Each structure stands twice: as structure tokens, then as C-alpha cells.
Short mmCIF file of C-alpha atoms and ligand atoms in Angstrom, two decimals:
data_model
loop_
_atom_site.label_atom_id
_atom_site.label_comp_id
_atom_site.label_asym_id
_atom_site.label_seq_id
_atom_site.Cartn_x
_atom_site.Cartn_y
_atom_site.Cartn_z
CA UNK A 1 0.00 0.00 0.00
CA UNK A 2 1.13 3.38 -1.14
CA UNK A 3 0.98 5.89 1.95
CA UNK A 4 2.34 8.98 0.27
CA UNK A 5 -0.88 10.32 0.47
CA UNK A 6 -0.33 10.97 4.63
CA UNK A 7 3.59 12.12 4.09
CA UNK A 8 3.85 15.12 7.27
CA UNK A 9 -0.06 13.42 8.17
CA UNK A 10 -0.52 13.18 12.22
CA UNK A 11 -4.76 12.19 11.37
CA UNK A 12 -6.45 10.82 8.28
CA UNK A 13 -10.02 9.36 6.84
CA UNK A 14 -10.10 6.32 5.54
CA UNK A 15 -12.84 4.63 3.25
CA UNK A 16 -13.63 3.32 -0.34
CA UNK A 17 -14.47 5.69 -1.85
CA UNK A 18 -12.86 8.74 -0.08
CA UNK A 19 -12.22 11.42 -3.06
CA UNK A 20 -15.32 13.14 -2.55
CA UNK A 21 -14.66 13.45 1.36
CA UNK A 22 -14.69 17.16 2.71
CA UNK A 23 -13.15 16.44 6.06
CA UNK A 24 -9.80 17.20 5.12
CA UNK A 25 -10.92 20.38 4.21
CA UNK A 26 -12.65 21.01 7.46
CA UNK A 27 -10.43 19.38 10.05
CA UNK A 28 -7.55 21.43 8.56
CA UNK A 29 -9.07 24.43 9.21
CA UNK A 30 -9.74 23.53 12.69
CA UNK A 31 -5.75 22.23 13.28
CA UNK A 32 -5.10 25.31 11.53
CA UNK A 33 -6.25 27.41 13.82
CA UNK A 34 -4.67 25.90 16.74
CA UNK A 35 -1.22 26.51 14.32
CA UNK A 36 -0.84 22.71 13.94
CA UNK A 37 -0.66 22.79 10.13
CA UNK A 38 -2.82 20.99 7.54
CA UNK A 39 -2.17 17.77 9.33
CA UNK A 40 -5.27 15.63 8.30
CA UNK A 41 -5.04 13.35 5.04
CA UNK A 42 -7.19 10.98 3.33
CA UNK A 43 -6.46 7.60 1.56
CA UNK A 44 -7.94 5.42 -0.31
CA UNK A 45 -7.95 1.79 1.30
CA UNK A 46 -8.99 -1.39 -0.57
CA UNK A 47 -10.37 -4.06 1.53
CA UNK A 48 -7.88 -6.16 1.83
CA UNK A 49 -5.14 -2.92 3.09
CA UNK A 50 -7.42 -2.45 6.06
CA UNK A 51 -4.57 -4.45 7.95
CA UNK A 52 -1.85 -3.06 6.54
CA UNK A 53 -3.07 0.17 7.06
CA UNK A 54 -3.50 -0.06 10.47
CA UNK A 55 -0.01 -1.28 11.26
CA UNK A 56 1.29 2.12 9.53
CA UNK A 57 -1.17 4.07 11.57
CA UNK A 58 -0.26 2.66 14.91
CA UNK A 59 3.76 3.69 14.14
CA UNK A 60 2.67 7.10 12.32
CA UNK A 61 -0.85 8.52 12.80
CA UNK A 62 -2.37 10.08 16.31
CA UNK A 63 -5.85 9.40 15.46
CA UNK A 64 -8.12 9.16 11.95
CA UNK A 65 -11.95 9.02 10.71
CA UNK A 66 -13.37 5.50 9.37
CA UNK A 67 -16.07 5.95 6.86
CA UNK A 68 -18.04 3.83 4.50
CA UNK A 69 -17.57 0.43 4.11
CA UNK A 70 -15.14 0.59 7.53
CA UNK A 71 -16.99 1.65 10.42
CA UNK A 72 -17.27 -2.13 11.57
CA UNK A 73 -14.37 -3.69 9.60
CA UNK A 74 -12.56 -1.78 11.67
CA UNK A 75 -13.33 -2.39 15.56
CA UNK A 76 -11.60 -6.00 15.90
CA UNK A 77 -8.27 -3.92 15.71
CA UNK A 78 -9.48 -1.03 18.44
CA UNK A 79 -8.22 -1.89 22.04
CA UNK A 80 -10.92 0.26 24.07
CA UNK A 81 -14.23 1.22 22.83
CA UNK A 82 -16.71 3.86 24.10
CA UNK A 83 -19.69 2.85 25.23
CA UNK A 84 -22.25 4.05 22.23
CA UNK A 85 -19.17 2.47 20.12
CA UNK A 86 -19.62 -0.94 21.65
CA UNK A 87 -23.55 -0.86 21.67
CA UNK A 88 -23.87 0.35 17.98
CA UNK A 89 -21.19 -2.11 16.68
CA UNK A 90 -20.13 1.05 14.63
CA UNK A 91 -16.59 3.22 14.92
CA UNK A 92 -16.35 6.81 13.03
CA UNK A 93 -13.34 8.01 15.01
CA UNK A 94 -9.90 6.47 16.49
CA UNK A 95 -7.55 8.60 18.81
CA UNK A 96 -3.90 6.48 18.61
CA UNK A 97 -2.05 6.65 22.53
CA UNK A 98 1.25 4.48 22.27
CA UNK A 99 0.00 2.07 19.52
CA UNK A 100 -3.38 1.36 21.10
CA UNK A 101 -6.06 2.22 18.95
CA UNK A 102 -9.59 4.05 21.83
CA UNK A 103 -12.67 4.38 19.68
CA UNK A 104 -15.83 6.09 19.30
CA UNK A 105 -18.40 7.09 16.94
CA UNK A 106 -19.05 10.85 17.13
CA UNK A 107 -22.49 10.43 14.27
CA UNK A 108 -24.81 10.45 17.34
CA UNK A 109 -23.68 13.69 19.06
CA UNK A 110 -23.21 15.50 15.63
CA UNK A 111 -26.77 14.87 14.61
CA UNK A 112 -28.08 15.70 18.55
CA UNK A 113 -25.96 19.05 18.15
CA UNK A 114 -27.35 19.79 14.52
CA UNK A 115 -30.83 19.14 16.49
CA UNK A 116 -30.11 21.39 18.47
CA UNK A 117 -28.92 24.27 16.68
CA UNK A 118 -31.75 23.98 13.97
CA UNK A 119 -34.50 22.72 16.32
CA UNK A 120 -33.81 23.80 20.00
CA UNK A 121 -34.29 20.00 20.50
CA UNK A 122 -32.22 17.89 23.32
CA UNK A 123 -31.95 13.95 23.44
CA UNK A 124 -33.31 13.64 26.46
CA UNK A 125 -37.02 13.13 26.35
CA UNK A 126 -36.79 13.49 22.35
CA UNK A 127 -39.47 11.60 20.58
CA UNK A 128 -37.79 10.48 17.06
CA UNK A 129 -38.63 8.23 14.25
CA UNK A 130 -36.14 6.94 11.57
CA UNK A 131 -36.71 6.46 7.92
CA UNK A 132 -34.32 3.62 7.42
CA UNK A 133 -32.50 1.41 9.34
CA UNK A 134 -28.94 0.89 7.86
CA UNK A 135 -25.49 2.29 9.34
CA UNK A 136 -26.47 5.86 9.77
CA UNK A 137 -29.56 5.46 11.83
CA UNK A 138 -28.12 2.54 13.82
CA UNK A 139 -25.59 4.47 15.10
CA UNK A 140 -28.00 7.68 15.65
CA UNK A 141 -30.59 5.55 17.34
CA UNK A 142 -28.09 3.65 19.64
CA UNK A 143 -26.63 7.32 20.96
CA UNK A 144 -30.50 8.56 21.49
CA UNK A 145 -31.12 5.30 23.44
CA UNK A 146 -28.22 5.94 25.34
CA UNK A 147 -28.72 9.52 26.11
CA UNK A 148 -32.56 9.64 27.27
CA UNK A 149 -34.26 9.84 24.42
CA UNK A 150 -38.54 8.50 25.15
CA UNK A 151 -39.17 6.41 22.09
CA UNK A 152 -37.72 5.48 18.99
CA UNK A 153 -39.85 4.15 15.93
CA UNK A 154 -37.99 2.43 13.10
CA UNK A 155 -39.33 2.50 9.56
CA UNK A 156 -37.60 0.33 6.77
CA UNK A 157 -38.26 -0.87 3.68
CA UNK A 158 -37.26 -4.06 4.81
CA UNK A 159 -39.29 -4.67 8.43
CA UNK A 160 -36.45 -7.37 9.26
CA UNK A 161 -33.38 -4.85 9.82
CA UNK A 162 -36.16 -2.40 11.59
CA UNK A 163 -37.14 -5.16 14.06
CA UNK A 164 -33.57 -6.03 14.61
CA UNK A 165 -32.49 -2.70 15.88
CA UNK A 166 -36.08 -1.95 17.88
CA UNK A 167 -35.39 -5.47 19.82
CA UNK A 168 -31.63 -4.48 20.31
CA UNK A 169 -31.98 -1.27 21.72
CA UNK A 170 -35.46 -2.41 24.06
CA UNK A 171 -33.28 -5.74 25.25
CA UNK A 172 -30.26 -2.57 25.96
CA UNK A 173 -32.95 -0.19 27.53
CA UNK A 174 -36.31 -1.98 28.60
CA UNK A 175 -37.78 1.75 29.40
CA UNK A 176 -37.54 2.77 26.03
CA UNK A 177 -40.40 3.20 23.62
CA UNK A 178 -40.41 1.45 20.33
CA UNK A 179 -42.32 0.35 17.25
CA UNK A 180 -41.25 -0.25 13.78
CA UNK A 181 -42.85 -0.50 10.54
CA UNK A 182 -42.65 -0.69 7.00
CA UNK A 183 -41.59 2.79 5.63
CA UNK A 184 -44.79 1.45 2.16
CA UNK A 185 -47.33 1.41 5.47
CA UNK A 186 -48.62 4.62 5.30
CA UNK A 187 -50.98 4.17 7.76
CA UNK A 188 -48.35 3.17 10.35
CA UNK A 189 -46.02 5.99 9.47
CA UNK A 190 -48.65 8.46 9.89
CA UNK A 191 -49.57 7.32 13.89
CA UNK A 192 -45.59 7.17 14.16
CA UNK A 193 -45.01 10.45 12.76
CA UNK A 194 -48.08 11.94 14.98
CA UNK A 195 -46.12 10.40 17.90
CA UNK A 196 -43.30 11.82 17.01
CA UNK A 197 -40.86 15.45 17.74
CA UNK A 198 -38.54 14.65 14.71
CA UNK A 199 -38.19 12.64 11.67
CA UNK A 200 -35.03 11.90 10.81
CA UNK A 201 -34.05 10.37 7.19
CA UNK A 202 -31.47 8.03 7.50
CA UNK A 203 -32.21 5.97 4.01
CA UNK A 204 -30.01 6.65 0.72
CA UNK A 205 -33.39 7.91 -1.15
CA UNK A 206 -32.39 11.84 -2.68
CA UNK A 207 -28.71 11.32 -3.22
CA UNK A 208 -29.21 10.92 -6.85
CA UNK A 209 -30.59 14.51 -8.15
CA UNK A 210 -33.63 12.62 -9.34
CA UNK A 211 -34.66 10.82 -6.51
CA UNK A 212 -37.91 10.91 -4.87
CA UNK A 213 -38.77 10.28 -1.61
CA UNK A 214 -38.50 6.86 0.64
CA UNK A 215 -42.21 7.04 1.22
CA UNK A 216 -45.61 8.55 0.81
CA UNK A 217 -45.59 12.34 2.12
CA UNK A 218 -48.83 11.96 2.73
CA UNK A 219 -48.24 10.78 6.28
CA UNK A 220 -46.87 14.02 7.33
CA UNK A 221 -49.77 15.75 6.55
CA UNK A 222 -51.33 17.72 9.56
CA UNK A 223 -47.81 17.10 11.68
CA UNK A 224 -47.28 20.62 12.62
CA UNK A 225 -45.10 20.12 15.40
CA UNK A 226 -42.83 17.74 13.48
CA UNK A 227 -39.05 18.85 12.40
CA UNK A 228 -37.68 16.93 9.82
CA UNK A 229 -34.10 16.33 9.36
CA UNK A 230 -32.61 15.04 6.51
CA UNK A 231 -29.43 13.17 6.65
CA UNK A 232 -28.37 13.86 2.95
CA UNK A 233 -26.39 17.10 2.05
CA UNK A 234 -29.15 18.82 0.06
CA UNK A 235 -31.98 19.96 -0.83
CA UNK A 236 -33.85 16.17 -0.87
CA UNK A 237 -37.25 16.46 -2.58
CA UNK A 238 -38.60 15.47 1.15
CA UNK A 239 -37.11 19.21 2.24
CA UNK A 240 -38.83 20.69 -0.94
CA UNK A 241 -42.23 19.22 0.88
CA UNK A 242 -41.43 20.49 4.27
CA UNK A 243 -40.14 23.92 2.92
CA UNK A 244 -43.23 24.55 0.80
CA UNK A 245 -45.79 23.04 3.61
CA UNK A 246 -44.08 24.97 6.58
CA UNK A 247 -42.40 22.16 8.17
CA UNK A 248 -39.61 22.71 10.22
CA UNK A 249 -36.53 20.90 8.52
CA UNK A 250 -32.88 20.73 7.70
CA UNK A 251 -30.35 19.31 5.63
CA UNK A 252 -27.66 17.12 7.15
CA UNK A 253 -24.65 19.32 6.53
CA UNK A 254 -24.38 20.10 10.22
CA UNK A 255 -24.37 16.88 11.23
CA UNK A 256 -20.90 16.31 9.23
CA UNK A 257 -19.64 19.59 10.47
CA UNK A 258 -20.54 18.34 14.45
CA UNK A 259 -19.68 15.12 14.26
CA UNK A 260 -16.25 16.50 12.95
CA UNK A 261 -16.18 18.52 15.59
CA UNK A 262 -16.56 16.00 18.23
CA UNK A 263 -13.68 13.62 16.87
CA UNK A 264 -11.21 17.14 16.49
CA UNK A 265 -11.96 17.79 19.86
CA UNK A 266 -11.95 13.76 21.23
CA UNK A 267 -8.22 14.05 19.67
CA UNK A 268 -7.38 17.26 20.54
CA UNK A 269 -8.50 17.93 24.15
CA UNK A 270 -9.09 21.28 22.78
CA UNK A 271 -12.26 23.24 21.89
CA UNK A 272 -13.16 22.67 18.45
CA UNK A 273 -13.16 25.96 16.31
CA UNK A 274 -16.92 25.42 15.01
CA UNK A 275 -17.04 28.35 12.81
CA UNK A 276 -13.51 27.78 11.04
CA UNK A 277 -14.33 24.28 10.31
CA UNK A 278 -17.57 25.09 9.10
CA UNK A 279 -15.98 27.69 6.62
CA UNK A 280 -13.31 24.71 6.01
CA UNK A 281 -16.17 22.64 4.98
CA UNK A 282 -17.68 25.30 2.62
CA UNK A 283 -14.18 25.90 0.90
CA UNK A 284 -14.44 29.29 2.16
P1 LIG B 301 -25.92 4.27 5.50
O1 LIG B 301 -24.58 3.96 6.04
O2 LIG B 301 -25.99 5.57 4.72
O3 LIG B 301 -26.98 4.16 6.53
P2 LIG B 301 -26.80 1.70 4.49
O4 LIG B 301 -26.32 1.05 5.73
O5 LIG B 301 -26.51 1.05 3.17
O6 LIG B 301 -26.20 3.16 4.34
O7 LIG B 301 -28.38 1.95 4.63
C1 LIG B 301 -29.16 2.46 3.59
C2 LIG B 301 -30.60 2.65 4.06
O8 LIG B 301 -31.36 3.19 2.97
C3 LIG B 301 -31.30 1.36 4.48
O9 LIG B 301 -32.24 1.66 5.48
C4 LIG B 301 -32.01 0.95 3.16
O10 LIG B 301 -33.13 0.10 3.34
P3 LIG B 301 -32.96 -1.50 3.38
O11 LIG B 301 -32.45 -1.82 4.77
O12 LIG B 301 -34.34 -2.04 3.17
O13 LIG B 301 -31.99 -1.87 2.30
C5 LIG B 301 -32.46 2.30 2.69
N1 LIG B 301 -32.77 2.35 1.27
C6 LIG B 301 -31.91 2.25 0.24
N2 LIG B 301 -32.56 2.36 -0.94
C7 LIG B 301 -33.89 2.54 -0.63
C8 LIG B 301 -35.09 2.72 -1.40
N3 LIG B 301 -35.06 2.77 -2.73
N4 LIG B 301 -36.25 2.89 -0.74
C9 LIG B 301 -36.29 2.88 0.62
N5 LIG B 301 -35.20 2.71 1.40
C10 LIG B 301 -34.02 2.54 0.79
#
């Protein structure tokens, strides 16, 4: 494996495929403006370098981000795991003390800040239900359970991987609210959404430009005290609904910039410079 990519690199991201990342561009900034440098790489790792990789980042790196496909590939090498790490099964950040590799994922607390900032909404108490059931909202769902949040519905297209994280997280926190449905039952969705304080959209559906939405809008008819928040980067047509009907909603820019936020500052010690990184991210 070729690691010019991280020559004068103390962090990194890894995944397949990583060109398109922005959080060299934003961690930078944030390292930057401690006077660190632009010390944060990314490289490209086939599946079968995950090993090799992390024997040159135990010798070279302090710490790096795990993306897609990686975020569980990765965890039989960590040697201490937080505890929203170890429940999710799912690793986004790794800081590196003397070889030993302490992880965390830092998805949860980005999407509770962007919650926060765009909704005035905290964990605690929070009513949510998730549109999909894959990495992203696994990993959101387990740091909700874990940090107070009332109930959590689950609504896939396929009801299998729904049920399997609603019985996880219930058999992990037997006070916690749950339900899951198929995201076609329309009928469900709408008593689930009417139950709910957020919406969150954690399935791939309005990444590709034409795209429509993971399932019938109709069910969020009426739902005036609904926010919506979107995991994908733009303008989904399920934000083009909640723009033009008054719903409260956001894009889930944020949540990249706070999640990268938390890892700069789980590495760092140090406060992380929100408003640098966020013009870091924006290639301002
Ligand atoms: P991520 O890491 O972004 O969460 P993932 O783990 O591949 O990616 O999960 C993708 C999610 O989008 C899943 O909930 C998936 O539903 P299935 O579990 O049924 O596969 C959902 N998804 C993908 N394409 C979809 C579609 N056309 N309609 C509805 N849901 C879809």
C-alpha cells in the first residue's frame, strides 16, 4: 500500500471511496487554527489494506476518521471502545495513545448538536422516528437510546433490519419506547409520525438529483409540530415538501460539520473551532 498520500499526516479518513470526502478540508481548518498545520489526510484503502493500514497508523498517525464500508471492519483492531461504540457495533473516530487504537463514533452527538442548533431539540425526552434502518440510523438511534431519548420508531423498507435494531436497543434499555414498521405502510407511518418530535431520514433515497422520496408524504400531513431532518447534504425532494408546507426541517450538513467537531476535539482535548471548520467545509 502506497501511503504517500499521509507524508507530514498526524490524522487521516479512511474509506472506499474517499475522493469526494470534505473532512480534510474542514479538520484542517480547525488544526489550523490551533497553528498545527494541515495535518489531516485521506487515503484510499482497498479491503484487503485495512490491515496493513492499520499497522502504519499505529507507528505514524495520532488518530483518523473511518467511513463507508469501515466503520465495523474496523473495531476487531481497536483496544478500548466507548460505550455508544460498543452498543452500535459502529466506529467513526480512532484517537492512537502508544499504539493502542480508543474508539468512538461521534455520528450520534453531531446529529443531537445539529438538532439542536436547527431545532432547540435535546436527546433527552426526544421523541424520534427513523426512515431507514442501515449504518447511519443505527448508530443515531443507539446514541438517542443511550442519552434519554422517550421512544424510537424504526421505519424500513425491509421490516427485518427495523425489528432487529427496535429489539436491540429495548433488550439494551427496557424503558424505552419502540415500534417499527414498513416505511410502504402509510398508515403506520402516519400514527408514528403523529407520535413523534422529529423525523429523521437516515435511508439513501435523494442522493441521486432525481430521486424521490422513501415514502408517501402523505403521512406528514397535519404534523405541525414535526421537524424533519434530513441526513443527505441537500436539498432532498422530502425538504422541498417540508419547505413549501411549513415544516420545520434541515439538511444534514451540520451533522458532518458536528460530528467532525466532536472527533477534532476527542483528539485534541481542545475546543473545536466550530465556525472555522464550518468555513473549512464550505471551501471558504
Ligand atoms: P448508511 O450507512 O448511509 O446508513 P446503508 O447502511 O446502506 O447506508 O443503509 C441504507 C438505508 O437506505 C437502508 O435503510 C435501506 O433500506 P434496506 O435496509 O431495506 O436496504 C435504505 N434504502 C436504500 N434504498 C432505498 C429505497 N429505494 N427505498 C427505501 N429505502 C431505501
Amino acid at each position: 500500500m502506497n501511503f504517500e498520500p499521509l507524508k507530514n499526516c498526524k490524522y487521516a479518513v479512511i474509506g472506499n471511496p474517499i475522493a469526494h470526502s470534505k473532512s480534510p478540508q474542514m479538520q484542517n481548518a480547525g488544526f489550523e487554527y490551533y497553528g498545527m498545520g494541515s495535518i489531516y489526510g485521506k487515503i484510499l484503502v482497498e479491503n484487503e489494506e485495512l490491515a496493513d493500514f492499520v499497522e502504519y497508523a499505529r507507528k505514524n498517525l495520532s488518530g483518523f476518521n473511518i467511513t463507508v464500508p469501515y466503520k465495523q471492519d474496523i473495531i476487531p483492531f481497536v483496544d478500548e471502545m466507548s460505550e455508544v461504540a460498543e452498543l452500535s457495533g459502529s466506529v467513526n473516530t480512532i484517537r492512537i495513545e502508544n499504539g493502542r487504537f480508543i474508539a468512538t463514533s461521534t455520528d450520534g452527538v453531531g446529529l443531537a448538536a445539529a438538532l439542536q442548533v436547527h431545532f432547540h431539540k435535546e436527546v433527552k425526552g426526544l421523541k424520534v422516528i427513523f426512515a431507514g434502518a442501515g449504518g447511519a440510523a443505527q448508530a443515531a438511534a443507539w446514541y438517542f437510546a443511550c442519552n434519554g431519548a422517550e421512544s424510537i420508531f424504526v421505519a424500513n423498507r425491509s421490516l427485518a433490519k427495523a425489528e432487529h435494531l427496535a429489539d436491540s436497543l429495548k433488550k439494551a434499555f427496557p424503558e424505552l419506547k419502540t415500534g417499527v414498521c414498513e416505511l410502504a405502510d402509510t398508515e403506520k407511518m402516519t400514527d408514528f409520525v403523529r407520535r413523534s418530535d422529529v423525523l429523521i431520514q437516515a435511508t439513501s433515497v435523494g442522493l441521486k438529483d432525481d430521486d424521490g422520496t422513501a415514502f408517501d408524504l402523505k403521512c406528514l400531513e397535519g404534523a405541525e409540530n414535526l421537524c424533519v431532518y434530513d441526513l443527505i447534504y441537500k436539498e432532498t425532494q422530502l425538504l422541498k415538501y417540508c419547505h413549501s408546507g411549513g415544516i420545520e426541517c434541515a439538511n444534514g450538513s451540520d451533522m458532518l460539520l458536528y460530528q467532525g467537531a466532536a472527533s477534532f476535539e476527542f483528539w485534541t482535548n481542545k475546543k473545536a473551532p466550530v465556525e472555522a471548520m464550518r468555513k473549512g467545509l464550505e471551501g471558504k
